Short mmCIF file of C-alpha atoms and ligand atoms in Angstrom, two decimals:
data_model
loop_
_atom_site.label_atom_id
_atom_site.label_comp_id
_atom_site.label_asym_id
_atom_site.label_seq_id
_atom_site.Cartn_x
_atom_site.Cartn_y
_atom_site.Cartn_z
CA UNK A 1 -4.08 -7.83 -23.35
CA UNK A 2 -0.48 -6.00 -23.02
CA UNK A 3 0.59 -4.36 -19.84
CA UNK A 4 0.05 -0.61 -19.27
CA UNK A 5 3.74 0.98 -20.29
CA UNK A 6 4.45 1.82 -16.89
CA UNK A 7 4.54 -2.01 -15.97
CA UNK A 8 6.45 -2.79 -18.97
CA UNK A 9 10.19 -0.97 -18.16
CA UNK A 10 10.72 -3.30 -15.35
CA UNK A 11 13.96 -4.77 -14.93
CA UNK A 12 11.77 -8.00 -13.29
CA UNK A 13 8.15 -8.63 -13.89
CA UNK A 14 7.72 -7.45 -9.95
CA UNK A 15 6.08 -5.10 -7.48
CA UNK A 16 7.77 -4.81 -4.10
CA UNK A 17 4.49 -5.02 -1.91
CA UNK A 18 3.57 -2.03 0.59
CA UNK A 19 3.92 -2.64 4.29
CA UNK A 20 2.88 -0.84 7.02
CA UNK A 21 5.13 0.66 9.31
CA UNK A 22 7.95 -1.12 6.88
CA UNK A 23 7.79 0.73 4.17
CA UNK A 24 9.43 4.05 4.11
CA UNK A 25 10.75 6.63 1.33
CA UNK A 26 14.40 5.36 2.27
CA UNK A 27 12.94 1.56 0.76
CA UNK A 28 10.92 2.97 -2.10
CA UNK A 29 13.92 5.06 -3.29
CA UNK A 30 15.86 1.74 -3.38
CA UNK A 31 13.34 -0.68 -4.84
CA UNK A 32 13.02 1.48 -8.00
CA UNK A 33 16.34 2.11 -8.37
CA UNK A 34 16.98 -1.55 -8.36
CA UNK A 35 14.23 -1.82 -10.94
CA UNK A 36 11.43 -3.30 -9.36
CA UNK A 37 8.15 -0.75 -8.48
CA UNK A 38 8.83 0.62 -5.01
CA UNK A 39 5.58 0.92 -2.71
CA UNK A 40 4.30 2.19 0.61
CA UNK A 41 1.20 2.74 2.41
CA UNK A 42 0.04 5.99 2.56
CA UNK A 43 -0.57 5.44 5.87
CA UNK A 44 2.68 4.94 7.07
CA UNK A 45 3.30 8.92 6.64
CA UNK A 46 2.04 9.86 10.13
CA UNK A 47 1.04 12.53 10.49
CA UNK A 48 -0.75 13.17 7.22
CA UNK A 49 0.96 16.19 6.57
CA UNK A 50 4.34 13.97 5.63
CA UNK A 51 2.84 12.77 2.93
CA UNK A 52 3.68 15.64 0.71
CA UNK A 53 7.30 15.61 2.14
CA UNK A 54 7.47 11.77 1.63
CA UNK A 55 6.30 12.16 -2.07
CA UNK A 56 8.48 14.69 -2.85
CA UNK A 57 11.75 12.98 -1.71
CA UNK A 58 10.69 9.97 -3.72
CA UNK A 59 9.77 12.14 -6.90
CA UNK A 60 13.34 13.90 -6.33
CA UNK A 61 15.26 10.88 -5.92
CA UNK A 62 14.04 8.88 -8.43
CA UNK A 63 14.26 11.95 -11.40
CA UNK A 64 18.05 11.87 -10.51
CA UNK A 65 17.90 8.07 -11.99
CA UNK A 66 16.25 8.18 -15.34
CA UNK A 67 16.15 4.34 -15.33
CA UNK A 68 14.40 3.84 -12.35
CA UNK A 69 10.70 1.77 -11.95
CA UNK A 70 7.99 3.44 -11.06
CA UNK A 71 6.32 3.48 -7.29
CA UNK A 72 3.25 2.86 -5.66
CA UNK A 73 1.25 4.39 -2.84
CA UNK A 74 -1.40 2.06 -1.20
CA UNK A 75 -4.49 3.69 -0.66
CA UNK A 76 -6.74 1.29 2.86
CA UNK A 77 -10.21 1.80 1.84
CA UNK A 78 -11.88 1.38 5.09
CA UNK A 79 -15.07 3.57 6.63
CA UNK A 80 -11.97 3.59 9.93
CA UNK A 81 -9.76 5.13 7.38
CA UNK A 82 -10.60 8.95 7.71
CA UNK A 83 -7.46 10.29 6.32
CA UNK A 84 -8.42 8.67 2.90
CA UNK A 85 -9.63 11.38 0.92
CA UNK A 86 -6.83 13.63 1.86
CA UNK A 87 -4.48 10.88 1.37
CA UNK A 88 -5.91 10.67 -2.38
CA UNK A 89 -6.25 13.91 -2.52
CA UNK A 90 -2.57 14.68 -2.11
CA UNK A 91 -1.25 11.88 -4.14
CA UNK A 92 -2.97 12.89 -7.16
CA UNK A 93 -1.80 16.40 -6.79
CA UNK A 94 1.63 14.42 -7.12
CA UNK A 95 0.42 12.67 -10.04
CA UNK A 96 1.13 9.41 -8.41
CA UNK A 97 1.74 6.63 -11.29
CA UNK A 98 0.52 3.44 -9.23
CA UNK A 99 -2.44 3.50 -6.64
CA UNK A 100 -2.33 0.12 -4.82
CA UNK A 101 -5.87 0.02 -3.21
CA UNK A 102 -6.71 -2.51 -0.06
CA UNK A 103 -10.16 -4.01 1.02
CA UNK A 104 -12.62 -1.86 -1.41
CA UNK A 105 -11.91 -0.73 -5.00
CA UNK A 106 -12.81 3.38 -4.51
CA UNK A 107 -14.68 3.77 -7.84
CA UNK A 108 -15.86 7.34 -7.08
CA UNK A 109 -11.62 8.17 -7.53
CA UNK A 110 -10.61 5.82 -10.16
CA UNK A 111 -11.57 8.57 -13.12
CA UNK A 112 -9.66 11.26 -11.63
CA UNK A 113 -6.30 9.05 -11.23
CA UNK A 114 -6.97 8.00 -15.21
CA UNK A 115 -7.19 11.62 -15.82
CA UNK A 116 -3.62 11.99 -15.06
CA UNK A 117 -2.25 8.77 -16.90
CA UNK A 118 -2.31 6.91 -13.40
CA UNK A 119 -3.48 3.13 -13.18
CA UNK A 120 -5.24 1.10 -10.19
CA UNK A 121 -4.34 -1.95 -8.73
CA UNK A 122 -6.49 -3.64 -6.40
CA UNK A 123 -6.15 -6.33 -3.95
CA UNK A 124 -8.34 -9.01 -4.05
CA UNK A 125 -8.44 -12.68 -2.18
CA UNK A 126 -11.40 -14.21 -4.36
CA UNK A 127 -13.10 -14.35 -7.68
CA UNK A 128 -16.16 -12.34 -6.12
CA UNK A 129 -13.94 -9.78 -5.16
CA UNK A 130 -12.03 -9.35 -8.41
CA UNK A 131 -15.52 -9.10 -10.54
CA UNK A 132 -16.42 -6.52 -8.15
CA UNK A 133 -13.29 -4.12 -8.20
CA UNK A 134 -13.07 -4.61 -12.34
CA UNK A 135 -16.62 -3.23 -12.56
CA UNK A 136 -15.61 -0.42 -10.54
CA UNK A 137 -12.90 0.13 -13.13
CA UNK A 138 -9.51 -1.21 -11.71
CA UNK A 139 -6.98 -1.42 -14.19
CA UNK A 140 -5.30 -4.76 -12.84
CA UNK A 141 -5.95 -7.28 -9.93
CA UNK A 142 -3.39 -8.05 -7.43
CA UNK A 143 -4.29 -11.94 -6.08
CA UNK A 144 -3.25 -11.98 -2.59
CA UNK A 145 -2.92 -16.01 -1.69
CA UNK A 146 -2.58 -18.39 0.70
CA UNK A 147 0.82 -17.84 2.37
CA UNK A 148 1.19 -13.95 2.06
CA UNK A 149 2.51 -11.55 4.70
CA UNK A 150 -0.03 -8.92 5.71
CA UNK A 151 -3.84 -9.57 5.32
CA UNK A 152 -4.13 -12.62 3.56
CA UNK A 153 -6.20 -14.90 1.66
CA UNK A 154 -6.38 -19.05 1.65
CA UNK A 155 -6.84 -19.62 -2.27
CA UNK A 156 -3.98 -21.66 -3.96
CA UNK A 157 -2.85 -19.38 -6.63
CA UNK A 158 -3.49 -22.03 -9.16
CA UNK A 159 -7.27 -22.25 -8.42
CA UNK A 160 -7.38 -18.10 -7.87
CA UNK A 161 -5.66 -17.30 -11.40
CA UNK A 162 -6.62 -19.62 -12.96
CA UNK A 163 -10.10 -18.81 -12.32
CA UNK A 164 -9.33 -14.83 -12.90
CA UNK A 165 -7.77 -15.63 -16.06
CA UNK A 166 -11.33 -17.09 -17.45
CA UNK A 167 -13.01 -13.70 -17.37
CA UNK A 168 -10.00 -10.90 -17.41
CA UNK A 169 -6.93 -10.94 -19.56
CA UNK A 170 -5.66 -7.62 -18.15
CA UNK A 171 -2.10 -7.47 -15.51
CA UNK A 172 -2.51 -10.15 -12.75
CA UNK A 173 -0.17 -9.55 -9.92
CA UNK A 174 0.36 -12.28 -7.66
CA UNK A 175 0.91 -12.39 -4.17
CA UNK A 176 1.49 -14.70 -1.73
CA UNK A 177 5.43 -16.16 0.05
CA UNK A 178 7.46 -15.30 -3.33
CA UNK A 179 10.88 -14.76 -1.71
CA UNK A 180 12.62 -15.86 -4.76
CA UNK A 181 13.43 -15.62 -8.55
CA UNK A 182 12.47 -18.95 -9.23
CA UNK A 183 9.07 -18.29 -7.68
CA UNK A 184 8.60 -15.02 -9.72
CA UNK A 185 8.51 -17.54 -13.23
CA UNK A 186 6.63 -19.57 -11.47
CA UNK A 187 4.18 -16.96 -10.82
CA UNK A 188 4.31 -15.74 -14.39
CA UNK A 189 4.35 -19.61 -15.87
CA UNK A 190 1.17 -19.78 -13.68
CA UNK A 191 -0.28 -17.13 -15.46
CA UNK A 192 0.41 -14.40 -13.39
CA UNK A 193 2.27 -11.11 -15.25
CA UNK A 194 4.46 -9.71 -12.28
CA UNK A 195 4.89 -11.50 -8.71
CA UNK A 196 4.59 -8.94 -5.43
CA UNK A 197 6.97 -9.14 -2.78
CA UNK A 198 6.64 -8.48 0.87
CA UNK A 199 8.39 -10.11 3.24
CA UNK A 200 11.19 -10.22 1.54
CA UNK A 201 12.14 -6.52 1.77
CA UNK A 202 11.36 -6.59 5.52
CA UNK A 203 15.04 -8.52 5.85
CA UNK A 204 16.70 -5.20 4.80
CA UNK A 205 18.15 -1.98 6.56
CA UNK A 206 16.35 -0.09 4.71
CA UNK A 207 12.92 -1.64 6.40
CA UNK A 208 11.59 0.68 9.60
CA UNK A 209 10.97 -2.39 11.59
CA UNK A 210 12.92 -3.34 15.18
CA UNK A 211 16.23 -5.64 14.75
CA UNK A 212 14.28 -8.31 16.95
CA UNK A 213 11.63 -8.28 14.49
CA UNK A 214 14.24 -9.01 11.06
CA UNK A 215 16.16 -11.45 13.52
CA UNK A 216 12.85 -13.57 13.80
CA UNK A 217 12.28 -13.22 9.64
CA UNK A 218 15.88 -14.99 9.38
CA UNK A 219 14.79 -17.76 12.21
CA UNK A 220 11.65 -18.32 11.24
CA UNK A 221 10.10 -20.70 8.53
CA UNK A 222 6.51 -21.33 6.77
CA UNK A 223 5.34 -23.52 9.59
CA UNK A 224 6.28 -20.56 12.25
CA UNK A 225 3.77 -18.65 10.52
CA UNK A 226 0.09 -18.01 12.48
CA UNK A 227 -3.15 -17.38 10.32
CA UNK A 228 -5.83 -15.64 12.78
CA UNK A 229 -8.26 -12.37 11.97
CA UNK A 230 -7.61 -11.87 15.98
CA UNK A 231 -5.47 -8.97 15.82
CA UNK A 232 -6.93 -6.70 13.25
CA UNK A 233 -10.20 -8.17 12.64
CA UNK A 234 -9.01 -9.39 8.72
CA UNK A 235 -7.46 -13.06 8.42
CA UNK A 236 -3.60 -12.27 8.46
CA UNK A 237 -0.51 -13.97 8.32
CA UNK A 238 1.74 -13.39 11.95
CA UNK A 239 5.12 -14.64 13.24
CA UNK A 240 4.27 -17.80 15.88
CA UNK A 241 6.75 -16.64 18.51
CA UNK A 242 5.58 -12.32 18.00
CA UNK A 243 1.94 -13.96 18.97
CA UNK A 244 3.37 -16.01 22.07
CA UNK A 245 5.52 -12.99 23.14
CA UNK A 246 2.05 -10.96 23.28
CA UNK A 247 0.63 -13.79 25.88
CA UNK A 248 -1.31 -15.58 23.12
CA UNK A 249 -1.97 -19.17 22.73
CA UNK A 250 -1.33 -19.84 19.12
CA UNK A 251 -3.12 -22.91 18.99
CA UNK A 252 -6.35 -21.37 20.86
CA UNK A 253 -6.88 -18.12 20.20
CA UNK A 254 -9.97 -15.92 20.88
CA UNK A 255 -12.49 -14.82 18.27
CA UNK A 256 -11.94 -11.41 16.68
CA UNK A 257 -14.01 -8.48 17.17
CA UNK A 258 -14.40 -6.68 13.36
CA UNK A 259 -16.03 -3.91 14.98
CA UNK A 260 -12.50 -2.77 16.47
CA UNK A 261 -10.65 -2.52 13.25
CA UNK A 262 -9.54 1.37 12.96
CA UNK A 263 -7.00 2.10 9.85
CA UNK A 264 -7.41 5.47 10.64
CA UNK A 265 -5.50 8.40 12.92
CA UNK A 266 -7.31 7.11 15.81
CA UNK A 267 -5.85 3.76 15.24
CA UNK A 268 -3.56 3.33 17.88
CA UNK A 269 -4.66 0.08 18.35
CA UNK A 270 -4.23 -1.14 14.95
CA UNK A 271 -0.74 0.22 14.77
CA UNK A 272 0.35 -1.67 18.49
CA UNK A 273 -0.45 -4.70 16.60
CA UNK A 274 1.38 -4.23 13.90
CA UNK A 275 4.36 -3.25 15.92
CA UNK A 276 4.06 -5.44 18.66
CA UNK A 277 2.64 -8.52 16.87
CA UNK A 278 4.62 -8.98 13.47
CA UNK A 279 3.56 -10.44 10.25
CA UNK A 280 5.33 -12.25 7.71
CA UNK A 281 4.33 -14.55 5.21
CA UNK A 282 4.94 -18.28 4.52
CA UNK A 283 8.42 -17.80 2.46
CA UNK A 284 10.40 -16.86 6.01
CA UNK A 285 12.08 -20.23 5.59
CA UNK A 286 13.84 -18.77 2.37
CA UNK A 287 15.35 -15.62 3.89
CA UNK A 288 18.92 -15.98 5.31
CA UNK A 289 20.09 -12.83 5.40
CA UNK A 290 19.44 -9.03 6.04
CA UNK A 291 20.61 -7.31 2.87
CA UNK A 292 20.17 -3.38 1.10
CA UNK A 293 17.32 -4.02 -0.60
CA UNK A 294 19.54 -3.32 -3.81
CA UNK A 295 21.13 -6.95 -3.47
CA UNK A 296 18.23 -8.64 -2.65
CA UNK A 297 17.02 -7.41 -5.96
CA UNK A 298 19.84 -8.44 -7.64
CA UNK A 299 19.59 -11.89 -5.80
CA UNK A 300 15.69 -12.28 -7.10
CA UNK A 301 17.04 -11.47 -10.65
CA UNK A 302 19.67 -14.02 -10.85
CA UNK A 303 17.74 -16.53 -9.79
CA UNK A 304 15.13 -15.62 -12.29
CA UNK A 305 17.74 -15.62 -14.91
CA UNK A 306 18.97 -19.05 -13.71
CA UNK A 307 15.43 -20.53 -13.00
CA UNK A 308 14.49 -19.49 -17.21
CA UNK A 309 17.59 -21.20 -18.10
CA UNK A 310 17.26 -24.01 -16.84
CA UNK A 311 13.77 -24.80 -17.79
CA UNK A 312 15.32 -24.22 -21.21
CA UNK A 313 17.47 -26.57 -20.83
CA UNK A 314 15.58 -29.00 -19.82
C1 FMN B 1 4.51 -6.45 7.71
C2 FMN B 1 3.53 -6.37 6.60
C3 FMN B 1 2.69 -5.28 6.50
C4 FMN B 1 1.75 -5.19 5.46
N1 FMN B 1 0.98 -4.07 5.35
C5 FMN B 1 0.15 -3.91 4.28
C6 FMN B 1 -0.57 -2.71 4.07
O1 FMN B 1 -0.48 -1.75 4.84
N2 FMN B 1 -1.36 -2.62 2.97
C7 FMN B 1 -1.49 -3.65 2.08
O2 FMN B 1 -2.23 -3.52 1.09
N3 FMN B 1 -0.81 -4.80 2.25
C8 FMN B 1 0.01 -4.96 3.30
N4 FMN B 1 0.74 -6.11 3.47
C9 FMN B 1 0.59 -7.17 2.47
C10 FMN B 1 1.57 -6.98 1.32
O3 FMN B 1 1.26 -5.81 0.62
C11 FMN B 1 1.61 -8.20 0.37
O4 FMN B 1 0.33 -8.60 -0.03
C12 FMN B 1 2.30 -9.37 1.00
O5 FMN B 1 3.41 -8.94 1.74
C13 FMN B 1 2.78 -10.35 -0.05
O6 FMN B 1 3.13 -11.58 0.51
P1 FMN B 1 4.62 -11.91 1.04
O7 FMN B 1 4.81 -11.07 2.25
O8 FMN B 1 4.52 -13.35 1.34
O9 FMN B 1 5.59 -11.55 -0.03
C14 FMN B 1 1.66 -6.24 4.49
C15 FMN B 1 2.52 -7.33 4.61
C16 FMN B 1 3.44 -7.41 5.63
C17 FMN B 1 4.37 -8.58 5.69
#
């Protein structure tokens, strides 16, 4: 099967990943321009009522660049999530073009973003998963592996698309410590049509995270990085030294309690983690430097370019 035609007038097969707190318009606005699809969380517009502002600057921005990629909005479909169906609501008043949806694949709203040309993405960490959202009608499956910044999964991507790819020939999006253009072939040699990049983008000025917190990106490497469902009640991906700074014991840490995850407005908590306790993903160790996240897409692509070449070559 082809990619939809919005995923196909990328300038690389990739999808800068949305990140809470990180992600801003400011980011978005770059990441397309650079030719890569741009992405936040809805959630990150706080309070609600930005969203339509936040929309609107991005919709502005990018019309002055005909040639830009298109963006994403990631939708957290969690009962904690109460600002959901407004969040929907407004972005497909906007006609958004990607919906990036998190933990469960809302079928009941898939129709009315087809209705307007839109497609679905939906994140997934295992085969069970990935049957269930493409019965709901998802339009592609974003594989979130072992490795990945954010809420992550412990599947080699080998096994997971490999597995996929048996039952569904529609866009794969992989996810999962891709820092560079050599891993975005690998991803698509792999089987994979774009790769989706997180971490990355969090080593640029652009990213609304503390200077502390990009400092320890540039320090850190894959074994610096702490796998625990502790802090928001999912198994996540968190910077080692964040965790100890918080009074933690990485090697002994406490059980979670689920019950306590809140995505929604009342989620202070939620959002203290996040900005107190950072995540990352496993490809820290390949980051040297905080750059606009213009160059760093120009730095994926020429590495791309030189990976292709020289498995030509060879
Ligand atoms: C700081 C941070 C925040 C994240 N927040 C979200 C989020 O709000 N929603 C979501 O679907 N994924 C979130 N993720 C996961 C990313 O969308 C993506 O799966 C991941 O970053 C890809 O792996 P990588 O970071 O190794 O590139 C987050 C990741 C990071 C690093």
């Amino acid at each position: 099967m082809s990619l939809p035609p919005i995923l196909q007038r990328l300038r690389l097969p990739v999808i800068c990943a949305p990140m809470f707190i990180a992600s801003n318009p400011a980011l978005v606005i770059e990441q397309c321009r650079a030719g890569v699809v741009g992405s936040f969380p809805a959630l990150n517009a706080r309070p609600k009522e930005a969203l339509d502002q936040w929309l609107t600057e991005i919709e502005q921005a990018l019309a002055a660049h005909p040639g830009a990629a298109p963006f994403a909005v990631n939708q957290i479909c969690h009962k904690s999530n109460d600002r959901l169906e407004h969040d929907i609501e407004v972005c497909i008043r906007h006609k958004v073009p990607i919906t990036i949806t998190s933990l469960r694949a809302p079928n009941d709203v898939i129709p009315k973003i087809h209705a307007y040309g839109g497609i679905v993405l939906h994140a997934v960490i295992s085969v069970r998963h990935a049957e269930k959202a493409l019965a709901d009608g998802v339009d592609g499956l974003i594989l979130v592996c072992a490795g990945a910044g954010g809420h992550a999964g412990t599947l080699s991507p080998f096994a997971l698309i490999g597995e996929v790819r048996r039952f569904f020939d529609g866009p794969i999006i992989l996810s999962g410590a891709i820092t560079t253009g050599d891993a975005i072939l690998a991803a698509q040699a792999a089987g994979a049509d774009l790769a989706y990049i997180g971490t990355r983008f969090l080593a640029t000025p652009e990213a609304s995270v503390p200077e502390r917190y990009k400092k320890e990106i540039l320090r850190a490497s894959a074994s610096d990085i702490v796998y625990t469902d502790l802090f928001s009640g999912v198994h996540g991906n968190y910077l080692k030294h964040s965790v100890v700074a918080a009074g933690f014991d990485p090697l002994n840490l406490p059980k979670s309690d689920p019950s306590k995850m809140n995505f929604g407005t009342a989620g202070g908590a939620e959002k203290k983690v996040w900005r107190d306790i950072w995540s990352a993903g496993q490809g820290v160790g390949q980051i040297d430097n905080v750059a606009p996240a213009a160059q760093a897409v120009d730095k994926l692509a020429a590495e791309y370019l030189a990976a292709r070449r020289r498995l030509l070559v060879n």
